[in-house]
Every structure is written in C-alpha cells, then in structure tokens.
Amino acid sequence: MTKINDFVVRFANVNGTGSASANLLFAKSIFRMGIPVSPKNIFPSNIQGLPTWYEVRASEKGYLGRREGIDMVICVNPESMAKDIESVRPGGYFLYDSTKPLHQRYYREDINYTGIPLMALSAQYFHDPRQRQLFKNIIYVGALSKLLNIDFEVIEQLLSEQFRNKEKLISLNVQALKLGVEYVEENYSYPLDIRLEKRDLVKDKILIDGNAACGLGAVYGGATVVAWYPITPSTSVAEAFEKYAKKLRVDPETGKNKFAIVQAEDELAAIGMVIGANWNGARSFTATSGPGVSLMNEFLGLAYFAEIPTVLIDVQRGGPSTGMPTRTQQSDILAAAYASHGDTKHVLLIPSTPKECFEMTAQSFDLADRLQTPIILMNDLDLGMNDWMSDPFEWDDERKYDRGKVLSAEDLDKIEKFGRYLDVDDDGITYRTYPGTHPTKGSFFTRGTSKNEYAGYTEDGAAYERNMDRLIKKWETSKNYVPGPELYQEEKKSDEAILFFGTSKYAAEEALDLLAEEGIEIDAIRVKAFPFNQEVADFINSHEKVFVIEQNRDAQMRTLLMLELDAAPSKLISILNYNGMPITADLIKNQVCANLTVKNS
Amino acid sequence: MTYIKPEFRHPNLPVNEVGFTKKEYEGRISTLCAGCGHDSISAAIVQACYEMSIEPHRVAKLSGIGCSSKTPTYFLSNSHGFNSVHGRMPSVATGANLANRDLIYFGVSGDGDTASIGMGQFVHAIRRNLNMVYIVMNNGCYGLTKGQDSATADKGSMSKKGAPNPFAPIDLVSLALELEASFVAQSFSGDKGQLIPLIKAAMHHPGFSFINVMSPCVTFNNNKGSTKSYDFVRDHASSTSVLDFIPKKEEIKVDYEEGIQVKVAMHDGSYLSLHKLARDWNPLDWVSANEALIKARDRGEILTGLLYINPKSNPLHDTLKSSDKPLNTLKEKDLCPGSKKLEEINSSLR
Ligand SMILES: Cc1ncc(C[n+]2csc(CCOP(=O)(O)OP(=O)(O)O)c2C)c(N)n1
Ligand code: SF4
Ligand SMILES: [Mg+2]
C-alpha cells in the first residue's frame, strides 16, 4: 500500500563527518514542499567518531511527535549497522553504502535493501578526501530525492540559499546530488511506496529549534546581561542570544554593544552574575541543564528570599554528566519547583513549541520583574535542540516591558519612609529601588532571611514569620500572572482525561486522535506553568481519572499536583516515558486503553 | 543621574564638596567584637569616601558571608548594599557592574570567604579585570564560625587553643599579582594613614583593585604565637612607600628627594604620589613587585603599601565593548528590535 507523506526515515551517521547539513537539507526540502516535518537529532556525548542518528518524520496529518516504526534507514555507519537493520519495520527499507558488499549476517527476509555505492561514487568524482567524505552525504540525499520523490528544484533552491554567491560550492553539491539521482534511475524502480507529494500544509510556519527561540526571545524581552557556563543541551541558548544580539543590538554609530555576555567560571558564578545584574536593574538571564541547576540551588534560595528577579532557562536532559546528557527528559520538575534551602517555591513556565519558547522567555523577564523572584523556564533537549515546525514569532510594537514595582527618585521624594519589604498594595509584592537612584532616600540592604519590613537586620522570629507569610501571599498573586493551561474542549465531555506539558504535547495530541479512532473521546489539558491556577485545579476536580503524562521516572508533575492542589493520588494515573527518547503517541494510547479496558472488563 | 541635595543636616558639621557631612557616610552601629580589626577598615572606608566627596548613593557595597562581610552595614548607609552568599560576592559584583558601569563597586570579603569557598570567583574576577575595589579583611581565621584556621593562616601559626597550623598559607597578594591584577595593595587595619589613601587610589583605578588588609580577630586569633595578631603584624609590617592620592588639578605639595618619588597618573587626571621606602622596587614594574614580595616573605616581613599598579588597565566593560550608557538605563527602543525585524527573521526560517 502506498503511503503518501507519512513516513519516518532514520539516518545513521558517524558524528563529526558532516552529515548534519546533508540531513537538514533533506528535512528542509520536505518542509519546503509544504509537508509537515519533524527532524530529531539522536546523538552521543562525543565530538567525533561515535554513532549519531537523525530521524525525520513526514506527516500529512501534521503530527510532529516521535512515532515508533521506522520506514527507512539510511545507514552510513558500519558500527551501528546491526542495530540499524533491526530497527526497520517489516516491509521497510534499508539504504546502505554498497561500495563494499553487505555481510550475509545483515540480511533480513522481511525488509528491502537498497545498496548505493556512496563512497565509490564520491571517490570517482571528488579527489580531496575531506570532500569525498562530505559529498558522500549529499549523494544519498540525491538518491533519496528519487526514491522518495523530493522535488529536485526545491533542493537546488535550498543549496543556492545556503551557499549564496558561492557558485563553485553550489555546482559541486548539485553534482553530488546528481550522482545519487542517476544511480537510482539506472538501478532501481522509483519512487518507493513511501513517498512525498507536494502540499500546502505548512502555510506561514517556520522551522527553528527551541533554544534559538529562547535566545531570540531574550533579545526581544530586553535582556542585557547574560552569564552562562557551557552544558549540553543548553549551550545553544546563550549562543543564539549572542548571534541575534550581535545582529540586532549593536549601536550602529559607536559599534558598542547594548548587551554584555560573560562565559562564567561555573554555574554558581553564572547565576550570581544574573542576580547581581537584576538587583542593579538590568534584565539578565542564564541557561543551563540539570547539573547546573543543582549548583545554582544556593543562589536560587537567596534570590527567592531577597526577592531579586532572576531568569533561568533549564534545558532538561537525562541526569548527571556521564550517562544520558544528550537524551531528553522532563526530570527537573521537582528540583526546579522547590530548588534550594528553607521554604522556597519557584515559578515555572513550560513551553511546548519554539513560538512559546520565544514568548515565554520574553515574558519571563516581565514576570521576574513583576514578582521579584526567580522564574525558571522548563525547556527540554527535544524542544531545545531539535528543529520544530512552529507558528511564526509575533511581537506587538506597542508592548512595553513590565519592570514591576520600582521607585524613581521622584517617587521617593513623595513618600515618607521607604520600606523595601513593606506590603503597601496588599498583594505580597513590595517596592524596590535600584542602586544609585537617590542621594539620601531609598537605599537598603539586601540579605537573605533576617530582615524586617524596612530591610533592617533582625533575627526576630515574628518578623521572619511575617515575611514568610507575605511571600506566600505573593505566591498566590503570581497565579494571576502566569499563563493558564490550554484546554482541548470547551466543556467537559468525559470523566477521564489526560494531562500533559512541554514536549509531550505532540505525542499526546496525536494520541487523542488515535484514541478517538478507537471510539474513546477523552478530555485533555496542557499545563503551561507552576503555580497551578484555578483552571488546572477545576479540571482535576471535575474529572474522575486523570492520566498524567510525563517524561521522567518518578511522576514528578503528579507529585506536584498532589502537593499543591491536594489532588487525590488514586485519581492521578501516571503515563511515563524515561528512556531518553521522546515519548510516542502509541505509548500513551496503549496505556490509556489498557487502563480503561481493565476498568470495563 | 539624579542629584538631589540632602535635606537634613546638623548646621555645625563640616560638609565636603558634594554637600555631605562625614556622618552621612557612616553606617549602623557595628555589632562586631570591640577591637575587631574590621571596624577600623570600615572607618577608613568612611573617611576615604567622605574626603573624596563621593556621593554615597553612587556606591554599591557587596559582600559574601562572615564577620568581615557584615561590615557593609557599618559604613555608607546611603548606599545600596548586598550581603550575598558565602564566597560568591565576586559574581554578584560582576553582574551588578555589568548592569551599571557608572557606580563605584565596593566588594568586602574575608579570608575564608575569598581564599577558600570563594577562591574560584576571586581569581576569575581578577582575570576579567572587573572594575571594583576588592577588600579582604584578613584575620587568618573564620571569625563568624568561631575561629577555625583559614587558608591564609601561616604555617605554624598558633591558634587560640594552642595548636600550630600544619598547612602552608595561600598568600592572596602573591596570587593576585601572579594573575596580574591591575592594582594590588596590602595594608594593616591599624594603619589608617596608609589604608585611607590606598582605598582612595583603589576607587580611582579603572579595574580590579585588590587590597589585602591584615585585620586581627581579637576574639579568636589575637593570641601569642598567632601571625595575624595585632602585635605580630605591627612588628612585621614593612612599608614599600608613603602614598598620597592627589585629586585632579590639585598641586602636588609633597616634594620628596629626587629619585625616590614615583608619580602615577590616573585615567581621570588625578595622581598617585608614592614616596618609595623599599629599595629595588617599582610599583609600575610587575617583575620588581614580585621580587620585592618574595624577598619580604623570605625575611619574614609583611610588605605593605601599593605593591603593583598597571595604569593601562583595560576593565571588563572595555573588553566586552559594552555601551557607554549603563545597560540598566536602556529602554524598549534600545533593546527591542521590533516586529519588522522579527518578520525578517521569520522569513529566514521558512
Ligand atoms: C555555603 C556556606 N557554608 C558555610 C557557611 C558558614 N560560614 C559563615 S561565615 C564563614 C567563614 C567566614 O570566614 P571569613 O570569610 O574569614 O570571615 P571572618 O568572619 O573571619 O571575617 C563560614 C564558613 C555559610 N554561611 N555558607
Ligand atoms: S569574631 Fe573576630 S572577626 Fe568576628 S567580630 Fe569578633 S573579632 Fe571580629
Ligand atoms: Mg577571616
């Protein structure tokens, strides 16, 4: 049966061999043909020589999550070949470099083999060894264009955009493509039963990774001081900020930067710098991953108690440094929500798309200034480091930054006595001043817990308690500011429901369709922030059973729902995925079905 | 900058050029032990800022944790202060400084705060040549946690309980010099005459100005046998120079004998005038400063004074080419590229 615009193709490469740009060219060609596409990098924590995979899903229905069942593997890595052959679904395709014959042990009865002498073809045409290696990748893209029916003009167009004004490079690439095209034309029948057809389904969507969107969001959100320490998968956030800031924030007259970026000595220093800058009235952020969040714990506590706006982007990954640092997870939820010593809780924003990465990053600066507390953006590797088809970014030019409650010299002259921690407006949020504002008024001493309403030092238990109670009042206030959930139905239509957040959105939405096909119509909610607001509470209260979908072992979101909403543990059923690969719709559907069937039988 | 004349003032107190009395540079009543060296350093800071006619609100005071780090409460109460976390003042100061290059940043730390838990941040602040004054109130022990040896305690120095310290010390001045901090000085809390001009010069220096001040802990480390006690420091301190800080346009009044006077021009037209006491030492020459320190150590002396200065110091903001206007004053129109640019970016992503 021919499948149009519905396949998963996986490239098995060796990292450091230049396959990334060829693979991107492949994915982008599908995107340009108007077909929804979602590429994913599956890569090791290594610079050169280990296997890496790139998985591309094309989906007429617009599903962008990962799905099981690989229709075709393009294998140019002998190391991983046995595993790669195994991963092809029955009836699928295995494309390999047939320069050397394939060993007998690699034959499977139930799949199709497409040998293309990539290295031999490349060696015939290119003489420089580096070029041979690079163009080998382009040759398989050429072959795929025939096999899967990619519009050749689209590829040529992309190449000419990529190598603008470098005619020589363009023609070398086109030549390599043609080697692949011709080989398929002469040796195979094409296109295959999995193939592409042009559509107009992409509309005005863009293709970008979440980390770049965060970096850009920080530029638009007015961040000026960035301090960071390299760690996968968050590094590209700071790099994107730098790239966009250099383009958009350099004074054309003086050549000076309207931003400052410091690669700190460690994450302790990175967050310290962010706190210092925000204390002094600049918008500042850092980006890190789990191990960095652990190191930042002490400072996060200080920022919470001293009430200093702080923006932290956590691109979650699988645990400690050796192990799964290049695999995705949502396993820092509790560590972030309750980071640090003493009674602390932090505002979390949870984006699902690049557009939300952009918007929530920009918004996090407003929230941090408004609420004078750390705001942690819970990104993850899957969203952060993979390209996603996303609605385009938008910005309202009328939008003003919300700098929160900050007193100017004029304001200070009007008030009798400034109390840094005095709850004037009865919302738990107090007024602050920037250093250097007024010669005799408004200065105060910033410290951790021991203080009264006027920022005076005290170890009086009653003053401590008053302050802690006000912080909880502020926490309540924050519920009015954080983004509410996305509800998938106007009114309740089932007693069971699914709840999910972040990148589980894609698989969960697809699972809703799969369930509907089985006759199961089920309500759904996507949580976008912590603290949970009333809508989340109401949703849980109004359903008898809520499947909580998350990508960690310990059901951290479920714990948070139990703790903060007093939700009954028995009604929160976990659906978990924590093998480092993004969650799939099938997994969700199967677990929901299994649970509901048990109930019905 | 908003400049508003202070409203209340005792009619008889003298005021400085910017209209403030010395009282307006003071802080709250100190809660440190009577006789603690740290209090003398606070007093020197008050005096230096008053004499230099610094507007107090143009100073930001930052510290880590420790008795020493408490002192910002005891000076400049019209300045914003930040008692951060143990050992991590340099990073907070870095961020603050990046946000507003126009303020004077006073970092106060202890030997525990800097030489142990904060060592990483200290050396990196030096490396970046952050424009700040960094004072270590060095008492060779952890005062606030009741007197444990610190990493600057000399080998063999006796604790109050009578135990000799078995480890070699970390000499912060040698370390700062090794890392080419652009201003390196050492002093003694009991020597106001030396300390005050050093603080003034440090405030004027555009870069990382490090002053290691021997500051005895009377409660835990002032006993016989301690090398950080008042008696020991007084007996072993040897001064490299007599320093005068000479503000812009003022005539140089002191005239020392030819050959032993060093005049250092500061970036803003003021001068440092050094009357050299140590032979074979030139504060502008890094090698000679190192040699002088090593020789002094060999002789068991604590070399004090301005040990090294690099007048061509290039502070962090210059390295980063950040805007002359403080970053914290930039508004939407400077910071937000707007919807048209965003549309171009969208187009490039299709
Ligand atoms: C993370 C952390 N660890 C330990 C402490 C406890 N502590 C407070 S002050 C201090 C030592 C201070 O010594 P120093 O910096 O020399 O200051 P001094 O009191 O001697 O002036 C320690 C270990 C702390 N506050 N934070
Ligand atoms: S314990 Fe020592 S360092 Fe602390 S205040 Fe007392 S004398 Fe000063
Ligand atoms: Mg000490």
Coordinates of N, CA and C in Angstrom, one line a residue, chain A residues 208-379:
Chain A
I208 N 12.5 26.0 13.4 CA 13.6 26.5 14.2 C 13.6 25.7 15.5
D209 N 14.8 25.7 16.2 CA 14.8 24.9 17.4 C 14.5 25.8 18.6
G210 N 14.0 25.2 19.7 CA 13.6 25.9 20.9 C 14.6 26.8 21.5
N211 N 15.9 26.3 21.5 CA 16.9 27.1 22.2 C 17.2 28.4 21.4
A212 N 17.2 28.4 20.1 CA 17.3 29.6 19.3 C 16.2 30.5 19.6
A213 N 15.0 29.9 19.7 CA 13.8 30.8 20.0 C 13.9 31.4 21.4
C214 N 14.5 30.7 22.3 CA 14.7 31.3 23.7 C 15.7 32.5 23.6
G215 N 16.8 32.2 22.9 CA 17.8 33.3 22.7 C 17.2 34.5 22.1
L216 N 16.4 34.3 21.1 CA 15.8 35.5 20.4 C 14.7 36.1 21.3
G217 N 14.0 35.3 22.0 CA 13.0 35.8 23.0 C 13.7 36.7 24.0
A218 N 14.9 36.3 24.4 CA 15.6 37.1 25.4 C 16.0 38.5 24.9
V219 N 16.4 38.5 23.6 CA 16.7 39.7 22.9 C 15.5 40.6 22.9
Y220 N 14.4 40.1 22.5 CA 13.1 40.9 22.4 C 12.6 41.2 23.8
G221 N 12.8 40.4 24.8 CA 12.4 40.7 26.1 C 13.3 41.6 26.9
G222 N 14.3 42.1 26.2 CA 15.1 43.2 26.8 C 16.3 42.7 27.7
A223 N 16.7 41.5 27.6 CA 17.8 41.0 28.4 C 19.1 41.7 28.0
T224 N 19.9 42.2 28.9 CA 21.1 42.9 28.5 C 22.4 42.1 29.1
V225 N 22.2 41.4 30.2 CA 23.3 40.7 30.8 C 23.1 39.2 30.7
V226 N 24.0 38.5 30.1 CA 23.8 37.1 30.0 C 25.1 36.4 30.6
A227 N 24.9 35.5 31.5 CA 26.1 34.8 32.1 C 25.7 33.4 32.0
W228 N 26.7 32.6 31.6 CA 26.4 31.2 31.4 C 27.6 30.3 31.4
Y229 N 27.4 29.0 31.6 CA 28.5 28.1 31.6 C 28.1 26.9 30.6
P230 N 29.0 26.6 29.7 CA 28.6 25.6 28.7 C 28.1 24.3 29.3
I231 N 27.0 23.8 28.8 CA 26.5 22.5 29.2 C 25.4 22.1 28.1
T232 N 25.6 20.9 27.6 CA 24.5 20.4 26.7 C 23.3 20.0 27.6
P233 N 22.1 20.3 27.1 CA 21.7 20.8 25.8 C 21.4 22.3 25.9
S234 N 22.0 23.1 26.8 CA 21.5 24.5 26.9 C 22.4 25.5 26.2
T235 N 23.6 25.0 25.8 CA 24.6 25.9 25.3 C 24.1 26.8 24.2
S236 N 23.3 26.2 23.3 CA 22.8 27.0 22.1 C 21.9 28.1 22.5
V237 N 21.4 28.1 23.7 CA 20.5 29.3 24.1 C 21.4 30.5 24.2
A238 N 22.5 30.4 24.9 CA 23.4 31.6 25.0 C 24.0 31.9 23.7
E239 N 24.3 30.9 22.9 CA 24.9 31.2 21.6 C 23.9 31.9 20.7
A240 N 22.6 31.5 20.8 CA 21.6 32.1 19.9 C 21.5 33.6 20.4
F241 N 21.5 33.8 21.7 CA 21.3 35.2 22.2 C 22.5 36.0 21.6
E242 N 23.7 35.5 21.6 CA 24.8 36.2 21.1 C 24.7 36.5 19.6
K243 N 24.3 35.5 18.9 CA 24.1 35.7 17.5 C 23.1 36.8 17.1
Y244 N 22.0 36.7 17.8 CA 20.9 37.7 17.5 C 21.3 39.1 18.0
A245 N 21.9 39.1 19.2 CA 22.3 40.4 19.8 C 23.3 41.1 18.9
K246 N 24.2 40.3 18.4 CA 25.3 40.9 17.5 C 24.6 41.5 16.3
K247 N 23.6 40.9 15.8 CA 22.9 41.4 14.6 C 22.0 42.5 14.9
L248 N 21.3 42.5 16.1 CA 20.2 43.4 16.4 C 20.5 44.5 17.4
R249 N 21.6 44.3 18.2 CA 21.8 45.2 19.4 C 23.1 45.9 19.4
V250 N 23.7 46.1 18.3 CA 25.0 46.8 18.3 C 24.7 48.2 17.8
D251 N 25.1 49.2 18.5 CA 24.8 50.6 18.2 C 25.6 50.9 16.9
P252 N 24.8 51.3 15.8 CA 25.5 51.4 14.5 C 26.5 52.6 14.5
E253 N 26.3 53.6 15.4 CA 27.2 54.7 15.4 C 28.5 54.4 16.1
T254 N 28.3 53.9 17.4 CA 29.5 53.7 18.2 C 30.1 52.3 18.0
G255 N 29.4 51.4 17.5 CA 29.8 50.0 17.4 C 29.8 49.3 18.7
K256 N 29.2 49.9 19.7 CA 29.2 49.3 21.1 C 28.0 48.4 21.3
N257 N 28.1 47.5 22.2 CA 27.1 46.5 22.4 C 26.0 47.0 23.4
K258 N 24.8 46.8 23.1 CA 23.8 47.1 24.1 C 23.4 45.8 24.8
F259 N 24.5 45.1 25.1 CA 24.4 43.8 25.9 C 25.8 43.4 26.4
A260 N 25.8 42.5 27.3 CA 27.1 42.0 27.8 C 26.9 40.5 28.1
I261 N 27.8 39.8 27.5 CA 27.8 38.3 27.7 C 29.1 37.8 28.4
V262 N 28.9 37.1 29.5 CA 30.1 36.6 30.2 C 30.0 35.0 30.2
Q263 N 31.0 34.4 29.7 CA 31.1 32.9 29.9 C 31.7 32.8 31.3
A264 N 30.9 32.4 32.3 CA 31.3 32.4 33.7 C 32.2 31.2 34.0
E265 N 32.8 31.2 35.1 CA 33.7 30.1 35.5 C 32.9 28.8 35.9
D266 N 31.7 29.0 36.3 CA 30.8 27.8 36.6 C 29.4 28.3 36.7
E267 N 28.5 27.4 37.0 CA 27.1 27.8 37.1 C 26.8 28.6 38.4
L268 N 27.6 28.4 39.4 CA 27.5 29.2 40.6 C 27.7 30.7 40.3
A269 N 28.7 30.9 39.6 CA 29.0 32.3 39.2 C 28.0 32.8 38.2
A270 N 27.6 32.0 37.3 CA 26.6 32.4 36.3 C 25.4 33.0 36.9
I271 N 24.8 32.2 37.8 CA 23.6 32.7 38.5 C 23.9 33.9 39.4
G272 N 25.0 33.9 40.0 CA 25.4 35.0 40.8 C 25.4 36.3 40.0
M273 N 26.0 36.2 38.8 CA 26.0 37.4 38.0 C 24.6 37.8 37.6
V274 N 23.8 36.9 37.3 CA 22.4 37.2 36.9 C 21.7 37.9 38.0
I275 N 21.9 37.4 39.2 CA 21.3 38.0 40.4 C 21.9 39.5 40.6
G276 N 23.2 39.6 40.5 CA 23.8 40.9 40.7 C 23.2 41.9 39.6
A277 N 23.1 41.5 38.4 CA 22.6 42.4 37.3 C 21.2 42.8 37.5
N278 N 20.4 41.8 37.9 CA 18.9 42.1 38.1 C 18.7 43.0 39.3
W279 N 19.5 42.7 40.3 CA 19.5 43.6 41.5 C 19.7 45.0 41.2
N280 N 20.6 45.2 40.2 CA 21.0 46.5 39.8 C 20.2 47.0 38.6
G281 N 19.1 46.4 38.3 CA 18.1 47.0 37.4 C 18.3 46.6 35.9
A282 N 19.2 45.6 35.6 CA 19.3 45.2 34.2 C 18.5 43.9 34.1
R283 N 18.0 43.6 32.9 CA 17.4 42.3 32.7 C 18.5 41.3 32.4
S284 N 18.5 40.2 33.1 CA 19.6 39.3 32.9 C 19.1 37.8 33.1
F285 N 19.8 36.9 32.4 CA 19.4 35.5 32.5 C 20.6 34.6 32.3
T286 N 20.4 33.3 32.7 CA 21.3 32.3 32.4 C 20.6 31.1 31.9
A287 N 21.3 30.2 31.2 CA 20.7 29.0 30.7 C 21.6 27.8 31.1
T288 N 21.0 26.7 31.6 CA 21.7 25.6 32.0 C 20.9 24.3 31.9
S289 N 21.5 23.2 32.4 CA 20.7 22.0 32.4 C 20.8 21.4 33.9
G290 N 20.3 20.2 34.1 CA 20.1 19.7 35.5 C 21.3 19.9 36.4
P291 N 22.5 19.5 36.0 CA 23.7 19.6 36.9 C 23.9 21.1 37.2
G292 N 23.7 22.0 36.3 CA 23.8 23.4 36.6 C 22.8 23.9 37.6
V293 N 21.6 23.4 37.4 CA 20.5 23.8 38.3 C 20.9 23.4 39.8
S294 N 21.5 22.2 39.9 CA 21.9 21.7 41.2 C 22.9 22.7 41.8
L295 N 23.9 23.1 41.0 CA 24.9 24.1 41.5 C 24.2 25.4 41.8
M296 N 23.2 25.8 41.2 CA 22.6 27.1 41.4 C 21.7 27.2 42.6
N297 N 21.5 26.0 43.2 CA 20.5 26.0 44.3 C 20.7 27.0 45.4
E298 N 21.9 27.2 45.8 CA 22.1 28.1 46.9 C 21.6 29.5 46.5
F299 N 22.1 30.0 45.4 CA 21.7 31.3 44.9 C 20.2 31.5 44.6
L300 N 19.6 30.4 44.1 CA 18.2 30.5 43.9 C 17.4 30.8 45.2
G301 N 17.9 30.2 46.3 CA 17.3 30.4 47.6 C 17.5 31.9 47.9
L302 N 18.7 32.4 47.8 CA 18.9 33.8 48.1 C 18.0 34.7 47.3
A303 N 17.9 34.4 46.0 CA 17.1 35.2 45.1 C 15.6 35.2 45.5
Y304 N 15.2 34.0 46.0 CA 13.8 33.9 46.4 C 13.6 34.7 47.7
F305 N 14.5 34.6 48.7 CA 14.3 35.3 49.9 C 14.6 36.8 49.8
A306 N 15.6 37.1 49.1 CA 16.0 38.5 48.9 C 15.1 39.2 47.9
E307 N 14.3 38.4 47.2 CA 13.3 38.9 46.2 C 14.0 39.7 45.0
I308 N 14.8 39.0 44.4 CA 15.6 39.5 43.2 C 15.1 38.8 41.9
P309 N 14.6 39.6 41.0 CA 14.2 39.0 39.7 C 15.4 38.2 39.1
T310 N 15.0 37.0 38.7 CA 16.1 36.1 38.1 C 15.4 35.2 37.1
V311 N 16.1 35.1 35.9 CA 15.5 34.3 34.9 C 16.5 33.2 34.6
L312 N 16.0 32.0 34.7 CA 16.9 30.8 34.4 C 16.2 29.9 33.4
I313 N 16.9 29.5 32.4 CA 16.3 28.6 31.4 C 17.0 27.3 31.6
D314 N 16.2 26.3 32.0 CA 16.7 24.9 32.2 C 16.3 24.1 31.0
V315 N 17.3 23.7 30.3 CA 17.0 22.7 29.2 C 17.3 21.3 29.7
Q316 N 16.2 20.6 30.0 CA 16.3 19.4 30.8 C 16.9 18.3 29.9
R317 N 17.6 17.4 30.6 CA 18.2 16.2 29.9 C 18.2 15.1 30.9
G318 N 18.8 14.0 30.5 CA 18.8 12.8 31.4 C 19.9 12.9 32.4
G319 N 19.6 13.4 33.6 CA 20.5 13.2 34.8 C 21.9 13.7 34.7
P320 N 22.8 13.1 35.5 CA 24.2 13.6 35.7 C 25.0 13.5 34.4
S321 N 26.3 14.0 34.6 CA 27.1 14.3 33.4 C 27.5 13.1 32.6
T322 N 27.7 12.0 33.2 CA 28.1 10.8 32.3 C 26.9 9.9 32.3
G323 N 26.4 9.6 31.1 CA 25.2 8.8 31.1 C 24.4 9.3 29.9
M324 N 23.4 10.1 30.2 CA 22.4 10.4 29.1 C 22.3 11.9 28.9
P325 N 23.5 12.6 28.9 CA 23.4 14.1 28.8 C 22.8 14.5 27.5
T326 N 22.9 13.7 26.5 CA 22.4 14.1 25.2 C 21.0 13.5 24.8
R327 N 20.3 13.0 25.9 CA 19.0 12.5 25.7 C 18.0 13.3 26.4
T328 N 16.8 13.3 26.0 CA 15.8 14.2 26.6 C 15.0 13.6 27.8
Q329 N 14.6 14.5 28.7 CA 13.7 14.1 29.8 C 13.1 15.4 30.3
Q330 N 12.0 15.1 31.1 CA 11.4 16.2 31.9 C 11.6 15.9 33.4
S331 N 12.9 15.8 33.8 CA 13.1 15.2 35.1 C 13.6 16.2 36.1
D332 N 13.5 17.5 35.8 CA 14.0 18.5 36.8 C 12.8 19.3 37.4
I333 N 11.6 18.7 37.2 CA 10.4 19.5 37.6 C 10.4 19.8 39.1
L334 N 10.6 18.7 39.9 CA 10.6 19.0 41.4 C 11.9 19.7 41.8
A335 N 13.0 19.4 41.2 CA 14.2 20.1 41.6 C 14.1 21.6 41.3
A336 N 13.4 21.9 40.3 CA 13.3 23.4 40.0 C 12.2 24.0 40.8
A337 N 11.0 23.3 40.9 CA 9.9 23.9 41.7 C 10.3 24.2 43.1
Y338 N 11.0 23.3 43.7 CA 11.4 23.5 45.1 C 12.9 23.8 45.3
A339 N 13.6 24.3 44.4 CA 15.0 24.4 44.5 C 15.4 25.2 45.7
S340 N 16.5 24.8 46.3 CA 17.1 25.5 47.4 C 16.7 25.1 48.8
H341 N 17.3 25.8 49.8 CA 17.1 25.6 51.2 C 16.0 26.5 51.8
G342 N 15.5 26.1 52.9 CA 14.5 26.9 53.5 C 13.2 26.7 52.8
D343 N 12.1 27.4 53.1 CA 10.8 27.2 52.4 C 10.9 28.0 51.1
T344 N 11.1 27.3 50.0 CA 11.1 28.0 48.7 C 10.2 27.3 47.7
K345 N 9.7 28.1 46.8 CA 8.9 27.6 45.7 C 9.2 28.6 44.6
H346 N 9.3 28.0 43.4 CA 9.6 28.9 42.2 C 8.6 28.8 41.1
V347 N 8.5 29.9 40.4 CA 7.6 30.0 39.3 C 8.2 29.2 38.1
L348 N 7.5 28.3 37.5 CA 8.0 27.6 36.3 C 7.1 27.9 35.1
L349 N 7.7 28.1 34.0 CA 7.0 28.3 32.7 C 7.4 27.1 31.9
I350 N 6.4 26.5 31.2 CA 6.7 25.2 30.5 C 6.3 25.4 29.0
P351 N 7.2 25.7 28.2 CA 6.9 25.9 26.7 C 6.8 24.5 26.0
S352 N 6.0 24.5 24.9 CA 5.9 23.3 24.1 C 6.4 23.5 22.7
T353 N 6.5 24.7 22.3 CA 6.8 25.0 20.9 C 7.9 26.1 20.8
P354 N 8.6 26.2 19.7 CA 9.5 27.3 19.6 C 8.8 28.7 19.8
K355 N 7.6 28.8 19.3 CA 6.9 30.1 19.5 C 6.7 30.4 21.0
E356 N 6.4 29.3 21.7 CA 6.2 29.5 23.2 C 7.6 29.8 23.8
C357 N 8.6 29.1 23.3 CA 10.0 29.4 23.9 C 10.3 30.9 23.7
F358 N 10.0 31.4 22.6 CA 10.2 32.8 22.3 C 9.4 33.7 23.2
E359 N 8.1 33.4 23.3 CA 7.2 34.3 24.0 C 7.4 34.1 25.5
M360 N 7.6 32.9 26.0 CA 7.7 32.7 27.4 C 9.0 33.2 27.9
T361 N 10.1 33.2 27.1 CA 11.3 33.8 27.5 C 11.2 35.3 27.7
A362 N 10.6 35.9 26.7 CA 10.4 37.3 26.8 C 9.5 37.7 28.0
Q363 N 8.4 36.8 28.2 CA 7.5 37.1 29.3 C 8.2 36.8 30.6
S364 N 9.1 35.9 30.7 CA 9.8 35.6 32.0 C 10.5 36.8 32.6
F365 N 10.9 37.7 31.7 CA 11.6 38.9 32.3 C 10.5 39.9 32.9
D366 N 9.4 39.9 32.3 CA 8.3 40.7 32.9 C 7.8 40.1 34.2
L367 N 7.7 38.8 34.2 CA 7.2 38.1 35.4 C 8.3 38.2 36.5
A368 N 9.5 38.1 36.2 CA 10.6 38.2 37.2 C 10.6 39.6 37.8
D369 N 10.4 40.6 36.9 CA 10.4 42.0 37.5 C 9.2 42.2 38.3
R370 N 8.0 41.7 37.8 CA 6.8 42.0 38.5 C 6.7 41.2 39.8
L371 N 7.2 40.0 39.8 CA 7.1 39.2 41.0 C 8.4 39.2 41.9
Q372 N 9.4 39.8 41.4 CA 10.7 39.9 42.1 C 11.1 38.5 42.7
T373 N 11.3 37.6 41.8 CA 11.6 36.2 42.2 C 12.2 35.4 41.0
P374 N 12.8 34.3 41.2 CA 13.3 33.5 40.1 C 12.1 33.0 39.2
I375 N 12.3 33.0 37.9 CA 11.4 32.4 37.0 C 12.2 31.4 36.2
I376 N 11.7 30.1 36.3 CA 12.5 29.1 35.6 C 11.7 28.6 34.4
L377 N 12.4 28.7 33.3 CA 11.7 28.2 32.0 C 12.1 26.7 31.8
M378 N 11.1 25.8 31.8 CA 11.4 24.4 31.7 C 11.4 23.9 30.3
N379 N 12.5 24.2 29.6 CA 12.7 23.7 28.3 C 13.2 22.2 28.4

